[in-house]
mmCIF file of C-alpha atoms and ligand atoms in Angstrom:
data_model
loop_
_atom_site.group_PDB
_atom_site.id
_atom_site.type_symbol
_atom_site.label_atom_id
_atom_site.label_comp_id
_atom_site.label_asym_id
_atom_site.label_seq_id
_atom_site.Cartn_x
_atom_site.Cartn_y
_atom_site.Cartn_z
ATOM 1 C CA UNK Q 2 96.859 91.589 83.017
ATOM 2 C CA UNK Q 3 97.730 94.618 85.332
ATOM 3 C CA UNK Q 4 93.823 95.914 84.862
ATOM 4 C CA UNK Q 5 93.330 94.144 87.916
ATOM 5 C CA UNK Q 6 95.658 96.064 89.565
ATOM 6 C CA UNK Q 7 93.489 99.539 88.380
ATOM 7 C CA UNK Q 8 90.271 98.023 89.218
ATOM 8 C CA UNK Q 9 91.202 97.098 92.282
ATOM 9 C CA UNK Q 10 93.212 99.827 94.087
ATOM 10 C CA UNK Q 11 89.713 101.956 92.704
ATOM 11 C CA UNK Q 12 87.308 99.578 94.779
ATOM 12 C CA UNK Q 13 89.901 99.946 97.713
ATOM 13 C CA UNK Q 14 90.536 103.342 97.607
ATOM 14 C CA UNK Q 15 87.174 104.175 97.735
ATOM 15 C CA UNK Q 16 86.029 101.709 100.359
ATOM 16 C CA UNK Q 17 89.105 102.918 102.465
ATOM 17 C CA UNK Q 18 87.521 106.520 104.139
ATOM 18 C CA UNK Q 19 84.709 103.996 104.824
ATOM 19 C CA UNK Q 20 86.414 101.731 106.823
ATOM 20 C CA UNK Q 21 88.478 104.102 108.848
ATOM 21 C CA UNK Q 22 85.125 105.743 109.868
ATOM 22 C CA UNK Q 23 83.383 102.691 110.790
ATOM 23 C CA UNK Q 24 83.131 101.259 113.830
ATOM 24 C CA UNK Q 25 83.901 98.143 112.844
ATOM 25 C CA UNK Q 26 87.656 99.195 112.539
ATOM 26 C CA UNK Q 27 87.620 101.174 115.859
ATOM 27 C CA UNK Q 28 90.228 104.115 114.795
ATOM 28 C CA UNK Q 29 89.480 106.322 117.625
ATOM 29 C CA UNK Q 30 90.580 103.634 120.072
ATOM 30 C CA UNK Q 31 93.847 104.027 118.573
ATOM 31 C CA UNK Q 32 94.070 107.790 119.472
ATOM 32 C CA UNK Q 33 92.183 107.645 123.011
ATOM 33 C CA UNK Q 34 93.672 104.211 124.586
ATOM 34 C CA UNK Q 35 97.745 103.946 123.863
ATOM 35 C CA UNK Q 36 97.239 100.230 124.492
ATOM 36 C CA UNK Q 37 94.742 99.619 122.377
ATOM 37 C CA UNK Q 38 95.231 96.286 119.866
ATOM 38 C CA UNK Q 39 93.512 95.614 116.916
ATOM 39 C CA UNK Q 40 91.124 92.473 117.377
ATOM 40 C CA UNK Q 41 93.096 90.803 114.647
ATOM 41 C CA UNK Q 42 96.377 91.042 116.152
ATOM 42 C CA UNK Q 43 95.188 90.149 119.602
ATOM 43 C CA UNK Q 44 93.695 87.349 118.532
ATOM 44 C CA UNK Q 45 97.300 86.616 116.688
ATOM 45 C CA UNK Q 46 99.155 87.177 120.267
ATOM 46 C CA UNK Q 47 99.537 83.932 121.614
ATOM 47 C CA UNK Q 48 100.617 82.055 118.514
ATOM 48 C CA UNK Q 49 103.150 85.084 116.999
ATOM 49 C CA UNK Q 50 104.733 86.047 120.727
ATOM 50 C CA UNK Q 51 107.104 88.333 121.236
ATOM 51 C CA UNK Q 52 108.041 91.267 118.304
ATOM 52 C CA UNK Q 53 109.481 94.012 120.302
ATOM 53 C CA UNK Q 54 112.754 94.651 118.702
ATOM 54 C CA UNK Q 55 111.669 92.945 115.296
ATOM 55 C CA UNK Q 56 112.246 94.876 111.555
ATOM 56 C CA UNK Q 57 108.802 94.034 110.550
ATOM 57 C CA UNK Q 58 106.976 94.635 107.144
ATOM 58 C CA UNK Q 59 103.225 94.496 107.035
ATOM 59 C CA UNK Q 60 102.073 93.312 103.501
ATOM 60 C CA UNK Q 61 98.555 94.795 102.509
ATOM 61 C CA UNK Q 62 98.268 96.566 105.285
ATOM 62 C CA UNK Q 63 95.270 98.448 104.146
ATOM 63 C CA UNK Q 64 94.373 101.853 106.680
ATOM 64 C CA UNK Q 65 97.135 100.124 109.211
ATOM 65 C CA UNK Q 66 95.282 99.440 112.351
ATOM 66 C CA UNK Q 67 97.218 95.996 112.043
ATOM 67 C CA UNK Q 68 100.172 97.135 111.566
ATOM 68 C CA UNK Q 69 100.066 100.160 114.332
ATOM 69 C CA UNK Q 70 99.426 97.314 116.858
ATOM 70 C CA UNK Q 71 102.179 95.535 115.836
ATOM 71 C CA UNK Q 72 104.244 98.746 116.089
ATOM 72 C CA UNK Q 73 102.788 99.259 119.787
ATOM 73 C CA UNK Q 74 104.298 95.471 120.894
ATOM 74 C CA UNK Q 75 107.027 96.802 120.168
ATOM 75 C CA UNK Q 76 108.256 95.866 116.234
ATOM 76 C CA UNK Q 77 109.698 98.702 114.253
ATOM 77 C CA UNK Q 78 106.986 98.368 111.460
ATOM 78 C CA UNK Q 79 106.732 99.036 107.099
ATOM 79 C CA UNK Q 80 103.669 98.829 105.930
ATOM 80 C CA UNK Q 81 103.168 98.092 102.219
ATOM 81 C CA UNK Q 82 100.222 98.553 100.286
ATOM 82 C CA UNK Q 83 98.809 99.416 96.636
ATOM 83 C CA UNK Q 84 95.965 102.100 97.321
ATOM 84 C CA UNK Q 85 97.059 105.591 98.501
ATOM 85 C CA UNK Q 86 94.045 106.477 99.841
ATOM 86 C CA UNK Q 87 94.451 103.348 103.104
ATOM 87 C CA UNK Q 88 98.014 104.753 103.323
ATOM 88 C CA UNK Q 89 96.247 108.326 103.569
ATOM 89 C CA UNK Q 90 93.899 106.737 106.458
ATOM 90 C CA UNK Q 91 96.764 105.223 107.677
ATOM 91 C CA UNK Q 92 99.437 107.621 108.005
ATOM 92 C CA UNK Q 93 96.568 109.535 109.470
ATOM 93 C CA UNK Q 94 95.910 107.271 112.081
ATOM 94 C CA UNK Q 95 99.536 106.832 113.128
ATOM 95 C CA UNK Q 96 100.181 110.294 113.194
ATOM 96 C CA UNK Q 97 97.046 110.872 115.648
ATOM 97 C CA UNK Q 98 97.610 107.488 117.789
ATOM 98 C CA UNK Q 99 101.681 108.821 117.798
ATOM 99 C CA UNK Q 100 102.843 105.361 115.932
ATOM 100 C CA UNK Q 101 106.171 105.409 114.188
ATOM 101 C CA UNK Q 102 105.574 103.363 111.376
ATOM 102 C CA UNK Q 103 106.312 104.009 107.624
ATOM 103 C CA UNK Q 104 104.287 103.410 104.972
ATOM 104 C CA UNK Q 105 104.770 102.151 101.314
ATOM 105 C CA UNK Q 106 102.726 102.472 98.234
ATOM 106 C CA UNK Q 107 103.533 99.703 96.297
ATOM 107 C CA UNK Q 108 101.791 96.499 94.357
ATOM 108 C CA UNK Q 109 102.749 93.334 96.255
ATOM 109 C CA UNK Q 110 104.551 92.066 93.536
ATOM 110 C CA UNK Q 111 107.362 95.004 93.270
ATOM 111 C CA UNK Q 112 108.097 95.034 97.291
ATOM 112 C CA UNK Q 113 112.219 94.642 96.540
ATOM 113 C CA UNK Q 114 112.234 96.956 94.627
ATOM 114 C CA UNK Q 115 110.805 99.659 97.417
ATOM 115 C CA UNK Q 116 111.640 97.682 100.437
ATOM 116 C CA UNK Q 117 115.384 96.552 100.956
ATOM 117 C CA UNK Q 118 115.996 92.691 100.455
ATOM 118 C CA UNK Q 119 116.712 90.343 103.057
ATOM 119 C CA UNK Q 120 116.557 92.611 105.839
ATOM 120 C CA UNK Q 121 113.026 91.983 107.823
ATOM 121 C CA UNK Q 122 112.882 89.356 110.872
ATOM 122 C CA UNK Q 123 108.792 89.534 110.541
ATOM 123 C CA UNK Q 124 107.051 89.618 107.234
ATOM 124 C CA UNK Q 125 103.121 89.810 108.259
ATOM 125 C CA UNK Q 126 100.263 89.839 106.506
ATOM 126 C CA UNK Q 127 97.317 88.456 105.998
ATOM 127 C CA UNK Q 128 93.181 88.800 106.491
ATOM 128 C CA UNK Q 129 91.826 89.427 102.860
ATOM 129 C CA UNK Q 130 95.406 89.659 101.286
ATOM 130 C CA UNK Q 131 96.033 86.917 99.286
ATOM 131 C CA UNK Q 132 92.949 86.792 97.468
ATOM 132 C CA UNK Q 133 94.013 89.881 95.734
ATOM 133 C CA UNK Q 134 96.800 88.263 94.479
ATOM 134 C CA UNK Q 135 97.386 85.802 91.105
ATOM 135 C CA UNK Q 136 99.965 84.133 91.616
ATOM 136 C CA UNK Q 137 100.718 82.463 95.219
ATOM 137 C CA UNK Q 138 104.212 80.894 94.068
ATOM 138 C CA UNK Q 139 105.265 84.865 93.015
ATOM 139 C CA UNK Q 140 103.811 86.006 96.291
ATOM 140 C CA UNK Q 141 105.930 83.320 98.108
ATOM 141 C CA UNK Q 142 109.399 84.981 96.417
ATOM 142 C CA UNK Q 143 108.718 88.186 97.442
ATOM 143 C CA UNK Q 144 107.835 86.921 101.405
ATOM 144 C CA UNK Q 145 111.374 84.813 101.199
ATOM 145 C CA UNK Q 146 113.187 87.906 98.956
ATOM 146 C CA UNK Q 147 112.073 90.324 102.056
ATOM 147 C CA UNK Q 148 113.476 87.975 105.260
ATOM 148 C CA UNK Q 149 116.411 88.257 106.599
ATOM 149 C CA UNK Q 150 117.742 84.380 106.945
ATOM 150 C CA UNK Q 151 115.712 83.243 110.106
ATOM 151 C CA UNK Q 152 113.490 85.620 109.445
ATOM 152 C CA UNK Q 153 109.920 84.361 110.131
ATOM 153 C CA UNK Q 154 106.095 85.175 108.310
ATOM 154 C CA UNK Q 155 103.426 85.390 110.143
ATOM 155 C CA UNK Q 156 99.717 84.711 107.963
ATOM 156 C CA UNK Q 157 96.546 84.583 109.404
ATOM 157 C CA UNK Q 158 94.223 84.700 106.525
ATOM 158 C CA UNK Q 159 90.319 83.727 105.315
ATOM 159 C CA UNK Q 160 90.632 79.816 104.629
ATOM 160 C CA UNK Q 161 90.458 78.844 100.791
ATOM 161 C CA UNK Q 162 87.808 76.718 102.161
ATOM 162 C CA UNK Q 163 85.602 80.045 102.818
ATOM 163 C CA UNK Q 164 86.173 81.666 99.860
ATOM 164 C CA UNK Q 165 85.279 79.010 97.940
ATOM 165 C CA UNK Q 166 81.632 79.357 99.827
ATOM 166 C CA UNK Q 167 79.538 81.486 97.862
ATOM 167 C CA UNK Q 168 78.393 84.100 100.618
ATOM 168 C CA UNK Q 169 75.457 85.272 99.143
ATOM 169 C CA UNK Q 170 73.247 81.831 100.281
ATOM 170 C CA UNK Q 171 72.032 82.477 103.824
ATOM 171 C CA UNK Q 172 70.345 79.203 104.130
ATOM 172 C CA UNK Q 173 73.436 77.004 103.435
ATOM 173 C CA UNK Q 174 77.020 76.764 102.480
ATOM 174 C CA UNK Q 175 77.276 76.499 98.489
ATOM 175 C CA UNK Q 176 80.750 76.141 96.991
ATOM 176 C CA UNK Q 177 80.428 77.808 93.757
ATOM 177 C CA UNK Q 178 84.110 79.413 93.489
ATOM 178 C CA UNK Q 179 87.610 78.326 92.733
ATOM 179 C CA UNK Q 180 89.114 76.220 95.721
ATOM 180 C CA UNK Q 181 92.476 75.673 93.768
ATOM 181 C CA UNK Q 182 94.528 78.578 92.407
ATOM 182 C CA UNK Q 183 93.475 79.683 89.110
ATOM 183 C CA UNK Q 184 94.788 81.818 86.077
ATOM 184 C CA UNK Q 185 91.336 83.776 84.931
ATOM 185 C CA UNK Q 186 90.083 85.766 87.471
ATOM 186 C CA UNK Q 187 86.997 85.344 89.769
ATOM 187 C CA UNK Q 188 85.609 88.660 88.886
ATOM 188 C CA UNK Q 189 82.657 90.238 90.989
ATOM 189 C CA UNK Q 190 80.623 93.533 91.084
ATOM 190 C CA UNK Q 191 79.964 94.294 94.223
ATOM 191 C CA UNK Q 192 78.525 97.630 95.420
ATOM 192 C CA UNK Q 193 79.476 96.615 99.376
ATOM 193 C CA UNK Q 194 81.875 96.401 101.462
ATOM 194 C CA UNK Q 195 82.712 93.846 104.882
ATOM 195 C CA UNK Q 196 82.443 96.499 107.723
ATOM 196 C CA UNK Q 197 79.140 98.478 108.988
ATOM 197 C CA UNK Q 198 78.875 101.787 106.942
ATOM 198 C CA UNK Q 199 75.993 104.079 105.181
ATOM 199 C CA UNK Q 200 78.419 104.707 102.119
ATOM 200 C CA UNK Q 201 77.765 103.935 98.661
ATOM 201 C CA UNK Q 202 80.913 103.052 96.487
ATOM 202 C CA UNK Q 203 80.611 102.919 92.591
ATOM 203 C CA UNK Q 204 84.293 101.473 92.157
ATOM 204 C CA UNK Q 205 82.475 97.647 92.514
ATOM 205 C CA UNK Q 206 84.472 95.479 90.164
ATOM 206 C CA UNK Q 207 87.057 93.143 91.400
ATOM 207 C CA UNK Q 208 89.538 90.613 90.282
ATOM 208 C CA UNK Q 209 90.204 88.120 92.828
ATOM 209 C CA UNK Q 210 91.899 84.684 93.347
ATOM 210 C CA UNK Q 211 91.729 81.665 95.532
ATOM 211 C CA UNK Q 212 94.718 79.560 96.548
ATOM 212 C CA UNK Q 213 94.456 76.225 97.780
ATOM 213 C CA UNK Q 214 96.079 75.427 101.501
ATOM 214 C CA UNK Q 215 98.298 72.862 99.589
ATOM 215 C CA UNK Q 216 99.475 75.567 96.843
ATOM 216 C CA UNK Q 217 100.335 78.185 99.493
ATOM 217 C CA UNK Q 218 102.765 76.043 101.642
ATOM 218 C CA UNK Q 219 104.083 74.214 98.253
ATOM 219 C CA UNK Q 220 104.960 77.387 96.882
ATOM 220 C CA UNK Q 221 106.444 78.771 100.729
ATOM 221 C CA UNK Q 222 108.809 75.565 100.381
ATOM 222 C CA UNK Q 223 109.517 75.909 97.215
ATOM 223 C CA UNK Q 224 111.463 78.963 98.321
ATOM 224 C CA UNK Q 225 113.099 77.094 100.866
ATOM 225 C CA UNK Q 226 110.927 78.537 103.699
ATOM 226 C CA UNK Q 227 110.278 75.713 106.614
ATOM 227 C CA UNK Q 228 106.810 75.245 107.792
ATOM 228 C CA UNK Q 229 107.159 76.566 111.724
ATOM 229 C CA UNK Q 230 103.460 76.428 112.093
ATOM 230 C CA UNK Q 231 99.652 75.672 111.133
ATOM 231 C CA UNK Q 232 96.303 76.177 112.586
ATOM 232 C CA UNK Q 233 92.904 76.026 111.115
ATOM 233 C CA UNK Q 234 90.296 78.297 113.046
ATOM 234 C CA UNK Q 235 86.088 77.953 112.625
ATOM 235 C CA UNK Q 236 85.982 81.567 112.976
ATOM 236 C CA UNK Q 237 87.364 84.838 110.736
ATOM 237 C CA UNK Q 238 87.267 88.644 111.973
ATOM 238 C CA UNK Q 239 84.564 89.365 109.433
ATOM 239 C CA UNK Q 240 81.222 88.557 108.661
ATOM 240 C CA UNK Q 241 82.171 86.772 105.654
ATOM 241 C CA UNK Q 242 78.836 84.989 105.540
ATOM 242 C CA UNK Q 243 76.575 87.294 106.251
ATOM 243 C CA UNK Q 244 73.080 85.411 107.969
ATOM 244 C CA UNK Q 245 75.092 82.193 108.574
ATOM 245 C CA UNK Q 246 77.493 83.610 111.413
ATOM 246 C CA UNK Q 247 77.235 84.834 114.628
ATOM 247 C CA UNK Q 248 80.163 87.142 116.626
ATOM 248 C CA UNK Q 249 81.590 86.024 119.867
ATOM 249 C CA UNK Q 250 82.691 88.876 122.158
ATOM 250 C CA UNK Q 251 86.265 89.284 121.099
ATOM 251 C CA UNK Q 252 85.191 90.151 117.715
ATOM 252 C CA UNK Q 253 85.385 86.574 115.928
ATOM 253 C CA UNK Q 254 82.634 85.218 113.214
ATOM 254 C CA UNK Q 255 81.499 81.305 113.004
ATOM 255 C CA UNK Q 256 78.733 79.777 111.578
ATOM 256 C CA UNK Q 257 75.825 80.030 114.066
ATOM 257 C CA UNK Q 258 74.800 76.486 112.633
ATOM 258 C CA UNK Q 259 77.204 73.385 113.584
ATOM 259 C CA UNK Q 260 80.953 75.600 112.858
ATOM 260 C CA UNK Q 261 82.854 73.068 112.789
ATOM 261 C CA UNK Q 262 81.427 72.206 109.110
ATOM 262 C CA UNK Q 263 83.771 75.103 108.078
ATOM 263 C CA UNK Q 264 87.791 75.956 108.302
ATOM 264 C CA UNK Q 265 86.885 79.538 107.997
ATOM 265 C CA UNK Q 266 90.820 80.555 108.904
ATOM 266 C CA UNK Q 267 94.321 79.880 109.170
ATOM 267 C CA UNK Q 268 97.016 80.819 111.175
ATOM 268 C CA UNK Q 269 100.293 79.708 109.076
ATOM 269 C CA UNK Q 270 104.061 80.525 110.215
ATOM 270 C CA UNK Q 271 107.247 80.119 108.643
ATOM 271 C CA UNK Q 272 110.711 80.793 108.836
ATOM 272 C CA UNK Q 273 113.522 81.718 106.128
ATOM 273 C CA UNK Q 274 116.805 79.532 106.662
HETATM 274 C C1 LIG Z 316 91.136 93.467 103.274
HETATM 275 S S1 LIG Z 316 92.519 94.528 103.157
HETATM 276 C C2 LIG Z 316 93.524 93.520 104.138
HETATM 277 C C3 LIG Z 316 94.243 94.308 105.144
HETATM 278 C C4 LIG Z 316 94.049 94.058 106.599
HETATM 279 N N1 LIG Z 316 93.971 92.674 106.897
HETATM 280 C C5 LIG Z 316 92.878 94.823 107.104
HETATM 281 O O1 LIG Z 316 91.787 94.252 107.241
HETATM 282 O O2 LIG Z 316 93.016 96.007 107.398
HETATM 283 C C6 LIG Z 316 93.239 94.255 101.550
HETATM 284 C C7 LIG Z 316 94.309 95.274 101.182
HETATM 285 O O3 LIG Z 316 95.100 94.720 100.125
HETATM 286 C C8 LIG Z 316 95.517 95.790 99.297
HETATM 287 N N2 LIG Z 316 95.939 95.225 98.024
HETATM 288 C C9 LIG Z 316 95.174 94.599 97.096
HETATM 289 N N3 LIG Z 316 95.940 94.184 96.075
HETATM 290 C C10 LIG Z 316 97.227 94.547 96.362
HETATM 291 C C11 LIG Z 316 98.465 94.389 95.693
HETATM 292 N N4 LIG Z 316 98.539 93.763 94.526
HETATM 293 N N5 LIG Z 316 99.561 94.896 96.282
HETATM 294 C C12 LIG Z 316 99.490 95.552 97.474
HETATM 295 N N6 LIG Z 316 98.335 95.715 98.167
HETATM 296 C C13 LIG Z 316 97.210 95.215 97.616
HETATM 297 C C14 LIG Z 316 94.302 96.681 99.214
HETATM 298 O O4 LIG Z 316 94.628 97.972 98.795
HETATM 299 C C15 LIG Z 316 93.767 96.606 100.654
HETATM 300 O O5 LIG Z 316 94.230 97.690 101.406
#
């Protein structure tokens, strides 16, 4: 079972000095602008307000553009994630955009025993996270095991609607995978990555799962976490359908065609009581 924990910090870690030199992630705005925001996280402002002050832990945080933003609004971020090489990018880029923020190499899954329990008052995460993940109601313990009580999480994430879609139609949308949470894998081979780049990776299989909107908040309540929060959005930061979406000018994707065929995201917040 923990294969698909090797195959997939490989196809990360080698995609990860790609995506910190691409401009789609815009690292050097980090270092020249000291106000410079992610796009994800500014389009999160309005519905996650205020962090300054916050203990915040940034789950997945891949090369930590996400969570260096957060850090710059003022939360005194932890970012967490399984491939050395991101936290290589991103240590990087927090040491040249003068973030304090500390990172973690850990699987998901082992995050108390790195990160003390019970002690965050933001767990974040989000934007291609989950799908790496098995098992949403083990995911869920961790989130609730890291929060302090009124702690809150903050997910934006790809909507299990999209990833059902199978992306490689550009004439229409074709649900070909999982929309429920399953226990075998959806495996793929893919030689690309999401972000504009000339490299060639040869790290290409994945294991990945899907987790139904239903599954994800059952298994948040089953922890005892209370629903604060949900919105669907047409749009994701990515071109997740490549030939079916166009970008608006703050960075978002939607189906060029009629969006509002497709919840392509979710904003979901909750609190620990
Ligand atoms: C698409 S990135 C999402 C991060 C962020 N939204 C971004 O775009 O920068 C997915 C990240 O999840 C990490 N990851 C995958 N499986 C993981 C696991 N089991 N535990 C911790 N991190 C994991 C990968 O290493 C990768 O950095």
């Amino acid at each position: 079972m923990d294969d698909y924990l090797a195959l997939n910090r490989a196809s990360w870690d080698e995609r990860a000095p790609a995506h910190a030199a691409s401009p789609s992630y815009d690292v050097e705005r980090f270092v020249t602008d000291p106000s410079f925001l992610s796009k994800v996280v500014r389009f999160d402002q309005p519905r996650l307000g205020a962090v300054a002050g916050l203990r915040g832990v940034h789950l997945q945080c891949h090369i930590g553009t996400d969570t260096i933003s957060l850090a710059r609004l003022g939360a005194r971020m932890t970012g967490l994630d399984l491939s050395p090489a991101s936290l290589t990018e991103a240590r990087r880029l927090a040491d040249r955009a003068r973030a304090a923020v500390d990172f973690v190499e850990s699987d998901v899954y082992s995050a108390l025993n790195v990160l003390e329990p019970a002690s965050f008052d933001l767990v974040y995460t989000g934007v291609g996270a989950l799908c790496w993940l098995p098992d949403v109601a083990r995911w869920a313990s961790i989130v609730a095991g890291l929060l302090r009580p009124a702690g809150r999480l903050f997910v934006r994430e790809g909507h299990p609607m999209l990833w059902a879609v199978d992306e490689t139609h550009t004439d229409r949308l074709i649900i070909d995978y999982p929309y429920f949470e399953r226990d075998e894998p959806s495996v793929f081979d893919d030689g690309g990555t999401y972000v504009e780049t000339d490299a060639t990776f040869s790290n290409n299989v994945t294991h990945e799962w899907n987790h139904g909107l239903g599954q994800i908040i059952t298994a948040l309540l089953d922890e005892g976490m209370e629903l604060s929060g949900l919105a669907e959005h047409d749009s994701v930061p990515w071109e997740a359908i490549p030939g079916q979406m166009t970008r608006d000018d703050r960075g978002e994707w939607r189906l060029a065609d009629r969006p509002w065929r497709l919840a392509a995201s979710y904003t979901l917040q909750a609190r620990r009581r």
